[in-house]
C-alpha cells in the first residue's frame, strides 16, 4: 500500500500563503489520482482539490477556486497544494490522498466519495485574523 507523508503544520495570518506537500512511497504513474481534503471538529471532511494524469484534469472546491493550485512532481513523487489569500475559515486539518484510477471521471468519483485507498497523516493549517 502506498504510504503518504505530509509536510509539517503551517500557521499564517489572513491574506498569507502556504504550500502543503505530500510525498508518496511509490512512484507516481499516469493512473494516479491525487487529492487534498480538509476537516475541522465542527465540519465533516470536505474535498479541497484533486489532480489526475499530471494535471490533465484538476478539481477545486468552490471556496478555493482562484486561491489554490494543486500540482505534482513525478520525479519527487510529491503532490503540492499552494493556497493564497488564506482566510480564517481555511483553518483545518488537511489530508492528502492517492489512489489509482483509469479516468478523470473515476478520479472525480473518488473525490466525491472520499474513497481513496491511501491517506496522509494530516497536517494542521491555522490562519489567524
mmCIF file with all atom_site columns, C-alpha atoms in Angstrom, residues 34-105:
data_model
loop_
_atom_site.group_PDB
_atom_site.id
_atom_site.type_symbol
_atom_site.label_atom_id
_atom_site.label_alt_id
_atom_site.label_comp_id
_atom_site.label_asym_id
_atom_site.label_entity_id
_atom_site.label_seq_id
_atom_site.pdbx_PDB_ins_code
_atom_site.Cartn_x
_atom_site.Cartn_y
_atom_site.Cartn_z
_atom_site.occupancy
_atom_site.B_iso_or_equiv
_atom_site.pdbx_formal_charge
_atom_site.auth_seq_id
_atom_site.auth_comp_id
_atom_site.auth_asym_id
_atom_site.auth_atom_id
_atom_site.pdbx_PDB_model_num
ATOM 1  C CA . UNK A 1 34  ? -4.160  12.657 -6.031  1.00 0.00 ? 34  UNK A CA 1
ATOM 2  C CA . UNK A 1 35  ? -6.377  14.663 -3.741  1.00 0.00 ? 35  UNK A CA 1
ATOM 3  C CA . UNK A 1 36  ? -6.417  17.044 -0.818  1.00 0.00 ? 36  UNK A CA 1
ATOM 4  C CA . UNK A 1 37  ? -9.140  17.138 1.827   1.00 0.00 ? 37  UNK A CA 1
ATOM 5  C CA . UNK A 1 38  ? -9.678  19.125 4.980   1.00 0.00 ? 38  UNK A CA 1
ATOM 6  C CA . UNK A 1 39  ? -11.626 18.690 8.186   1.00 0.00 ? 39  UNK A CA 1
ATOM 7  C CA . UNK A 1 40  ? -12.419 20.622 11.343  1.00 0.00 ? 40  UNK A CA 1
ATOM 8  C CA . UNK A 1 41  ? -14.084 19.423 14.554  1.00 0.00 ? 41  UNK A CA 1
ATOM 9  C CA . UNK A 1 42  ? -17.204 21.357 13.561  1.00 0.00 ? 42  UNK A CA 1
ATOM 10 C CA . UNK A 1 43  ? -17.464 20.200 9.937   1.00 0.00 ? 43  UNK A CA 1
ATOM 11 C CA . UNK A 1 44  ? -17.339 16.968 8.029   1.00 0.00 ? 44  UNK A CA 1
ATOM 12 C CA . UNK A 1 45  ? -14.336 16.261 5.843   1.00 0.00 ? 45  UNK A CA 1
ATOM 13 C CA . UNK A 1 46  ? -14.586 18.099 2.554   1.00 0.00 ? 46  UNK A CA 1
ATOM 14 C CA . UNK A 1 47  ? -12.712 17.771 -0.671  1.00 0.00 ? 47  UNK A CA 1
ATOM 15 C CA . UNK A 1 48  ? -10.364 20.617 -1.457  1.00 0.00 ? 48  UNK A CA 1
ATOM 16 C CA . UNK A 1 49  ? -8.599  19.770 -4.710  1.00 0.00 ? 49  UNK A CA 1
ATOM 17 C CA . UNK A 1 50  ? -7.598  16.859 -6.906  1.00 0.00 ? 50  UNK A CA 1
ATOM 18 C CA . UNK A 1 51  ? -5.359  16.154 -9.870  1.00 0.00 ? 51  UNK A CA 1
ATOM 19 C CA . UNK A 1 52  ? -5.229  13.333 -12.372 1.00 0.00 ? 52  UNK A CA 1
ATOM 20 C CA . UNK A 1 53  ? -2.740  12.388 -15.017 1.00 0.00 ? 53  UNK A CA 1
ATOM 21 C CA . UNK A 1 54  ? -0.260  15.076 -14.160 1.00 0.00 ? 54  UNK A CA 1
ATOM 22 C CA . UNK A 1 55  ? -2.754  17.889 -14.482 1.00 0.00 ? 55  UNK A CA 1
ATOM 23 C CA . UNK A 1 56  ? -4.790  16.770 -17.468 1.00 0.00 ? 56  UNK A CA 1
ATOM 24 C CA . UNK A 1 57  ? -7.726  17.113 -15.098 1.00 0.00 ? 57  UNK A CA 1
ATOM 25 C CA . UNK A 1 58  ? -7.936  19.116 -11.901 1.00 0.00 ? 58  UNK A CA 1
ATOM 26 C CA . UNK A 1 59  ? -10.668 19.862 -9.411  1.00 0.00 ? 59  UNK A CA 1
ATOM 27 C CA . UNK A 1 60  ? -11.079 22.614 -6.808  1.00 0.00 ? 60  UNK A CA 1
ATOM 28 C CA . UNK A 1 61  ? -13.733 23.261 -4.222  1.00 0.00 ? 61  UNK A CA 1
ATOM 29 C CA . UNK A 1 62  ? -15.629 26.460 -4.991  1.00 0.00 ? 62  UNK A CA 1
ATOM 30 C CA . UNK A 1 63  ? -14.373 28.290 -1.914  1.00 0.00 ? 63  UNK A CA 1
ATOM 31 C CA . UNK A 1 64  ? -10.752 27.828 -3.026  1.00 0.00 ? 64  UNK A CA 1
ATOM 32 C CA . UNK A 1 65  ? -11.078 28.377 -6.761  1.00 0.00 ? 65  UNK A CA 1
ATOM 33 C CA . UNK A 1 66  ? -8.696  31.111 -7.782  1.00 0.00 ? 66  UNK A CA 1
ATOM 34 C CA . UNK A 1 67  ? -6.872  30.841 -4.455  1.00 0.00 ? 67  UNK A CA 1
ATOM 35 C CA . UNK A 1 68  ? -5.285  27.424 -4.736  1.00 0.00 ? 68  UNK A CA 1
ATOM 36 C CA . UNK A 1 69  ? -3.215  25.318 -7.120  1.00 0.00 ? 69  UNK A CA 1
ATOM 37 C CA . UNK A 1 70  ? -2.652  21.585 -6.980  1.00 0.00 ? 70  UNK A CA 1
ATOM 38 C CA . UNK A 1 71  ? 0.350   20.133 -8.753  1.00 0.00 ? 71  UNK A CA 1
ATOM 39 C CA . UNK A 1 72  ? 2.586   17.093 -8.711  1.00 0.00 ? 72  UNK A CA 1
ATOM 40 C CA . UNK A 1 73  ? 6.260   16.400 -9.178  1.00 0.00 ? 73  UNK A CA 1
ATOM 41 C CA . UNK A 1 74  ? 6.688   12.939 -10.629 1.00 0.00 ? 74  UNK A CA 1
ATOM 42 C CA . UNK A 1 75  ? 10.438  12.909 -10.014 1.00 0.00 ? 75  UNK A CA 1
ATOM 43 C CA . UNK A 1 76  ? 9.878   13.539 -6.291  1.00 0.00 ? 76  UNK A CA 1
ATOM 44 C CA . UNK A 1 77  ? 6.662   11.529 -6.044  1.00 0.00 ? 77  UNK A CA 1
ATOM 45 C CA . UNK A 1 78  ? 5.148   14.543 -4.356  1.00 0.00 ? 78  UNK A CA 1
ATOM 46 C CA . UNK A 1 79  ? 1.861   16.364 -4.653  1.00 0.00 ? 79  UNK A CA 1
ATOM 47 C CA . UNK A 1 80  ? 1.579   20.016 -3.644  1.00 0.00 ? 80  UNK A CA 1
ATOM 48 C CA . UNK A 1 81  ? -1.231  22.345 -2.690  1.00 0.00 ? 81  UNK A CA 1
ATOM 49 C CA . UNK A 1 82  ? -0.490  26.051 -2.800  1.00 0.00 ? 82  UNK A CA 1
ATOM 50 C CA . UNK A 1 83  ? -3.087  28.246 -1.136  1.00 0.00 ? 83  UNK A CA 1
ATOM 51 C CA . UNK A 1 84  ? -3.056  32.027 -1.324  1.00 0.00 ? 84  UNK A CA 1
ATOM 52 C CA . UNK A 1 85  ? -5.090  34.812 0.248   1.00 0.00 ? 85  UNK A CA 1
ATOM 53 C CA . UNK A 1 86  ? -5.856  32.464 3.111   1.00 0.00 ? 86  UNK A CA 1
ATOM 54 C CA . UNK A 1 87  ? -8.818  33.164 5.362   1.00 0.00 ? 87  UNK A CA 1
ATOM 55 C CA . UNK A 1 88  ? -9.523  32.117 8.952   1.00 0.00 ? 88  UNK A CA 1
ATOM 56 C CA . UNK A 1 89  ? -12.202 29.741 7.630   1.00 0.00 ? 89  UNK A CA 1
ATOM 57 C CA . UNK A 1 90  ? -9.452  27.829 5.802   1.00 0.00 ? 90  UNK A CA 1
ATOM 58 C CA . UNK A 1 91  ? -8.173  26.686 9.201   1.00 0.00 ? 91  UNK A CA 1
ATOM 59 C CA . UNK A 1 92  ? -8.416  22.892 9.286   1.00 0.00 ? 92  UNK A CA 1
ATOM 60 C CA . UNK A 1 93  ? -6.509  19.644 9.287   1.00 0.00 ? 93  UNK A CA 1
ATOM 61 C CA . UNK A 1 94  ? -5.509  18.944 5.713   1.00 0.00 ? 94  UNK A CA 1
ATOM 62 C CA . UNK A 1 95  ? -5.088  15.432 4.366   1.00 0.00 ? 95  UNK A CA 1
ATOM 63 C CA . UNK A 1 96  ? -3.604  14.186 1.113   1.00 0.00 ? 96  UNK A CA 1
ATOM 64 C CA . UNK A 1 97  ? -4.817  11.022 -0.557  1.00 0.00 ? 97  UNK A CA 1
ATOM 65 C CA . UNK A 1 98  ? -3.867  8.844  -3.519  1.00 0.00 ? 98  UNK A CA 1
ATOM 66 C CA . UNK A 1 99  ? -5.353  6.011  -5.500  1.00 0.00 ? 99  UNK A CA 1
ATOM 67 C CA . UNK A 1 100 ? -5.141  4.546  -8.964  1.00 0.00 ? 100 UNK A CA 1
ATOM 68 C CA . UNK A 1 101 ? -7.851  5.344  -11.478 1.00 0.00 ? 101 UNK A CA 1
ATOM 69 C CA . UNK A 1 102 ? -8.284  4.880  -15.193 1.00 0.00 ? 102 UNK A CA 1
ATOM 70 C CA . UNK A 1 103 ? -10.024 8.138  -15.985 1.00 0.00 ? 103 UNK A CA 1
ATOM 71 C CA . UNK A 1 104 ? -10.738 11.616 -14.772 1.00 0.00 ? 104 UNK A CA 1
ATOM 72 C CA . UNK A 1 105 ? -14.311 10.516 -14.102 1.00 0.00 ? 105 UNK A CA 1
#
